[in-house]
Amino acid sequence: MENLTGNLAELKAKIETELNVLKNSKELYEFKNVYLEGKKSKISELMKEMRNLAPEERAGYGKSVNELKEWALGRFAEMEEKMKALELQHRYEKEKIDLSIPAEPQKIGNLHPVTLVRNQLIDIFAGMGFEIYEGSEIETDYYNFTALNTPQDHPARDMQDTFYLSPEFLLRTQTSAGQIHVMEKKQPPIKILSPGKVFRSDDDATHSPMFSQMEGLVVDKGITLGDLKGMLDVFVKKIYGEDTTTRLRPSYFPFTEPSVEVDCSCFECGGKGCSLCKGTGWIEILGAGVVNKQVLENCGIDSEEYSGFAFGIGIERTAMLKYGINNIKLLFNSDIRVLEQITEK
Amino acid sequence: MILPLSWLQDYVDISDVTVDELEKKMFDAGFEVEEKYELGKDISNIVVGYVESCELIPETHLHVCQVDAGVHGKMQVCCGADNVKAGGKFPLALVGASVYATAKDHKTVEGVMTIKKGKLRGYESCGMLCSGVELGLTEDLYPGSEYNGLLVLPDDAEVGSDVKKLTGLDEWIFDIALTANRPDCQSILGMAREVAAMLSKELKMPATDYTETGVTKDGFKVTVQAPDLCPRYSAHYVHDVKIEESPAWMKRRLALVGMGSISNVVDITNYVLKEIGQPMHAFDCSYLEGNEIVVRRANNGEKIVTLDEQEYSMTDANLVICDGVKPVALAGVMGGLNSEIRDTTTAVLFESAKFARDNVRKTARSLGKSSDASSRYEKGVDEYSTVLGMKRALHLIEELGAGKVSSTHVDVNTGNSIEPTPMTVSIKKVNGVLGIEVPTEDICKVMKDLHFNPTVDGDALTIQVPAYREDMLPNADSKVERYPDVAEEVIRMYGYDHIVPTFMPTAQLTMGGLNLQQKGELALKKTLCMTGAHECMHYSFFSPSDLDLLRYPEDAMERNAIKILNPINQDLSLMRTTLVASMLNAVSRNEKNGILSGRLFEVAKIFVPKALPLTEYPEEKNRLCVATFGNEESFYTMKSIAETIASSMDITFAYEETKKSFLHPYQAVSVTCEGVELGFFGKVAYDIQDELDMRTPAYVMELDLDALSAWYGKKRTFKPLAKFAEEKRDLAFLMNKEITFKQVEDCIRKANKYIKEVKLFDVYEGDRIPEGKKSMAYTVTFMPKEEPFEGDSVQKFVDKICRTLKNDLDVELRG
């Protein structure tokens, strides 16, 4: 009996020693097999010794073996936990990498600044009930000028140097040409937005022979200059910020009467005066006016029953103001160094 | 338009408004001052100096002077000018003053300098006595200014007073932008009318009185054979003419508006042009033959030598003024050399006419000849000023003593009145345009200030439209009421800040937004951005050389491009028939900037004429062009972009080998969808890459978006997930090099009806396989249909596929 008790103590000491020298979980599980698990494990063998004991000694002995087993399993679980943590730590350490090595972004292209502005304008006006109509770039003299109250010898023809393709056909000088096509086909209510390329024979530092306009047209009963102002107020707040205000001043377009030039308070300085607004506090953004009655009549719309307003925005100019691009030519150059800078905000 | 304020002051009192206030008033009324400046803006601190004593510094040309500058004190100044003398009054630049620095010739201005205290030959000099040039003056602006020495000031000039004021350098000049509808404002008087209205002040009219001598030019007649091009022609004979210099005041005014002085008679015509806005011409009567003036279209090939000694050959599109024998002026553009005013001229025929603006413009453009008169006519001259201008010129003849006004006056016209035209409009409708109620008394005040002489009867406002307001006059061809014109006049004077913003309270609700086509195009653009391509935008026109660049054969459709009749230059002279050329040029520009890889795309129109020259609208076709360039790009990366487009639209593209004059002969395919031709892509031919100095390979694609748009917004329906698991097998085959992926795929699909996908994952050619062979490795996916595959059925499929491949293409399964 004493001998057996001695064996128990010996085994306990051995387990403690062994456990402390185990290097990894593989050895740990081998240890478990050898000492704790199965019929041939050391602890089982000690248990088998019980049959050699006197019956009265068996209960005490069995209890001692079980206690030892309990204790050993506890120690094993402790070690298992420690070992796992350690091994996880090793695994991570092996995967230490140089975090400073640069990574390339997934290449995503950008829409052209003109498309970006165009989309913004469309979003704003679509919400106000405007449909989008894209006219043709090649137009007739009639649609580009005559129907817009600009007959052959009209002084306003000098305002725009026109590219002619034949005596009758030309490259449209204004998206207003599209107005006529729409009004000829449709009776009011009309709310259209007509974006597109226009062409003028001008090519210098600040002019490009091709640029983009967005024409807006509203024709309905009782439309007034006040409605134009009201709509423009909403528009400038949406595109340039809530604090932006508008100012109308007299101008001239053959197809509107009265005609106005529209300025908005400078969104850079808030109207105090800066280099962007050349110290005036105002930035010219578009031309507009009440649709000339003659234009409505030219399209078969009763100008006593209906009235309307129209406005035309230069898209490149808007893009240049919005993104701080200083040269219009940069927009047509396809220079990737420029294009990759302008993204949707 | 250049407007010197002192000249304006003659006709409207602006003495109580500041320059800034005046600018603001003009701006609000529709006249933007593009530039405003004081004539003497660069110089300052110049006062009248009285030279009390003046002594020569020995052995120099310098004098040391004691100068009295009145309130500025007395000072010693050294001076090298030859006309300095004691008792004289000269401009004295005080220490700290700014004057123009001149070159050694004392004439050429080289900048602005600041006067400092200095020492010359040991004599202290506190300031500088100045020449006219150093003050920025010219002979015409102030007599004596161009003398190479000191500017002599009048004896009565107050010592110490401001020389800028004395010499008129305190003059303010406005450069005003005028809108095309207001040619009546293209003159000092025209602007004075507007300024008087803005300030609610009286307009003082220029003096137009004169006394006719009773002398006549007997038998003189004027015939206008082309009244459509010349609705009014008036002529007046002036005798006992003495050609002299103009008085200083007239020279100065002409100088202020940028005109040189020639002689009294010629200066009068220019003065009237600027002041009244009426171009005038003066003929020397002694060179006019036949005692008559005939206004007619030129004969084809008829010649005239103009005042500037240039000869022009005319056509019947040009209007000429002739005497009884020959052309003597190119109407509205320039007089003839044969009848120009000379020192010897003793009798003059003044012409004041209205010529059709469009005809003057066409003549000026076609002959490449323009003048102050022609640019004035091109803007539009009214008959009111034709009459007023003549009167003003005759008055000036008398005022200057340049000649005597005869009683021979001829006015040939088509009956247009120069009296005001009455017009009645509804006040309610005027307000209806504006959306506000402008008080009737305010409407009347504006109308009165603008000389429309309003009267009101209930809602009816009757105004008298002056003949010079042609923009307001009813159009004979139109019946539309003109109340918006009145509304415009009212609001620009009453103030746009009175407009109250409203939001279309009377309008019907409309639905807005992009249509399917527009949405589809935007979605496509966004898909392309996701492939890393930047959108770009090129001109709608291109160069004939671009067609050669793309090696198009003579009969290629793309060569049938619409020509611009008046292009900026040849490189921008054709409407595009393809987007490829502009795109390749863009790639080339990027490479020249050192950008050696990238992706670009453009969505734009090409123009296909039905007939040339155009007789009907050409077709405008929407195209997409994509370019990729760089060493990492290949035919397959471009194909991947095509597949991305197809996948984004849930459609399938088919590709067939094709040939294009500008693409690699073996790396170019056509693209179709459900049998519809969409376009092509491929590698750019090497000779073109070389011609464009491209350093890396480039690939280009062009697709017809009108054709592709058939699938925009394609309806997608949910497909239930497969009931049974699919099976995949990786199979590597050995085959002849020439066999294509497509051949193998077709064969595999032929051999089995459960094929869902045949995917290539490796191609190998090299040492480990026989010469002339290649290995292609595929993942084949089988999809069960009605029931799951049984145990060895997939293996049976594979065996069948292998047999078919062996049989059809001599393809062997590897290992």
Coordinates of N, CA and C in Angstrom, one line a residue, chain A residues 131-136 139 143 175-195 215-219 295-296 299-301:
Chain A
E131 N -37.6 67.7 -68.0 CA -37.2 66.5 -68.8 C -35.9 66.9 -69.5
I132 N -35.2 65.9 -69.9 CA -33.9 66.2 -70.6 C -34.1 66.0 -72.1
Y133 N -33.8 67.0 -72.9 CA -33.9 66.8 -74.4 C -32.5 67.2 -75.0
E134 N -32.0 66.3 -75.7 CA -30.7 66.5 -76.4 C -30.9 66.7 -77.8
G135 N -30.7 67.9 -78.3 CA -30.9 68.2 -79.7 C -29.7 67.8 -80.5
S136 N -29.7 68.1 -81.8 CA -28.6 67.7 -82.7 C -27.6 68.9 -82.7
E139 N -27.4 72.0 -87.1 CA -28.8 72.6 -87.1 C -28.9 73.4 -88.4
Y143 N -33.6 77.0 -87.2 CA -33.7 76.7 -85.8 C -32.7 77.4 -84.9
T175 N -27.6 76.0 -77.4 CA -28.6 74.9 -77.2 C -30.0 75.4 -77.3
S176 N -30.2 76.7 -77.4 CA -31.6 77.2 -77.5 C -32.2 76.7 -78.8
A177 N -31.4 76.3 -79.8 CA -32.0 75.7 -81.0 C -32.9 74.6 -80.7
G178 N -32.6 73.8 -79.7 CA -33.4 72.7 -79.3 C -34.8 73.1 -78.8
Q179 N -34.9 74.3 -78.2 CA -36.2 74.8 -77.7 C -37.3 74.7 -78.7
I180 N -36.9 75.1 -79.9 CA -37.9 75.3 -81.0 C -38.4 73.9 -81.4
H181 N -37.5 72.9 -81.5 CA -38.0 71.6 -81.9 C -39.0 71.1 -80.8
V182 N -38.7 71.3 -79.6 CA -39.6 70.8 -78.5 C -40.9 71.5 -78.6
M183 N -40.9 72.9 -78.7 CA -42.1 73.6 -78.7 C -43.0 73.4 -80.0
E184 N -42.3 73.0 -81.0 CA -43.1 72.7 -82.2 C -43.9 71.4 -82.1
K185 N -43.3 70.5 -81.3 CA -43.9 69.2 -81.1 C -44.9 69.1 -80.0
K186 N -44.7 70.0 -79.0 CA -45.5 69.8 -77.8 C -46.1 71.1 -77.3
Q187 N -47.3 71.1 -76.9 CA -47.9 72.3 -76.3 C -47.6 72.3 -74.8
P188 N -47.7 73.5 -74.2 CA -47.4 73.6 -72.8 C -48.3 72.7 -72.0
P189 N -48.0 72.3 -70.7 CA -46.8 72.7 -70.0 C -45.5 72.1 -70.5
I190 N -44.5 72.9 -70.6 CA -43.2 72.4 -71.1 C -42.1 72.8 -70.0
K191 N -41.4 71.8 -69.6 CA -40.2 72.1 -68.7 C -39.1 71.2 -69.2
I192 N -38.2 71.8 -70.0 CA -37.1 70.9 -70.5 C -35.8 71.5 -70.2
L193 N -34.8 70.6 -70.2 CA -33.4 71.0 -69.9 C -32.7 70.4 -71.1
S194 N -31.9 71.2 -71.8 CA -31.3 70.8 -73.0 C -29.8 71.0 -73.0
P195 N -29.1 69.9 -72.6 CA -27.6 70.0 -72.5 C -27.0 69.6 -73.9
E215 N -29.5 74.4 -71.7 CA -30.5 75.4 -71.8 C -31.7 74.9 -71.0
G216 N -32.4 75.8 -70.3 CA -33.6 75.4 -69.6 C -34.8 76.2 -70.2
L217 N -35.9 75.6 -70.3 CA -37.1 76.3 -70.8 C -38.3 75.9 -70.0
V218 N -39.1 76.9 -69.6 CA -40.4 76.6 -69.0 C -41.4 77.4 -69.8
V219 N -42.5 76.7 -70.2 CA -43.6 77.5 -70.8 C -44.9 76.9 -70.2
V295 N -41.0 84.2 -80.4 CA -40.5 82.9 -80.4 C -41.6 81.8 -80.2
L296 N -42.5 82.2 -79.2 CA -43.6 81.3 -78.9 C -44.5 81.2 -80.2
C299 N -43.4 79.0 -82.9 CA -43.6 77.6 -82.7 C -45.1 77.2 -82.6
G300 N -46.0 78.1 -82.9 CA -47.4 77.8 -82.8 C -47.9 77.7 -81.4
I301 N -47.3 78.5 -80.5 CA -47.8 78.5 -79.1 C -48.4 79.9 -78.9

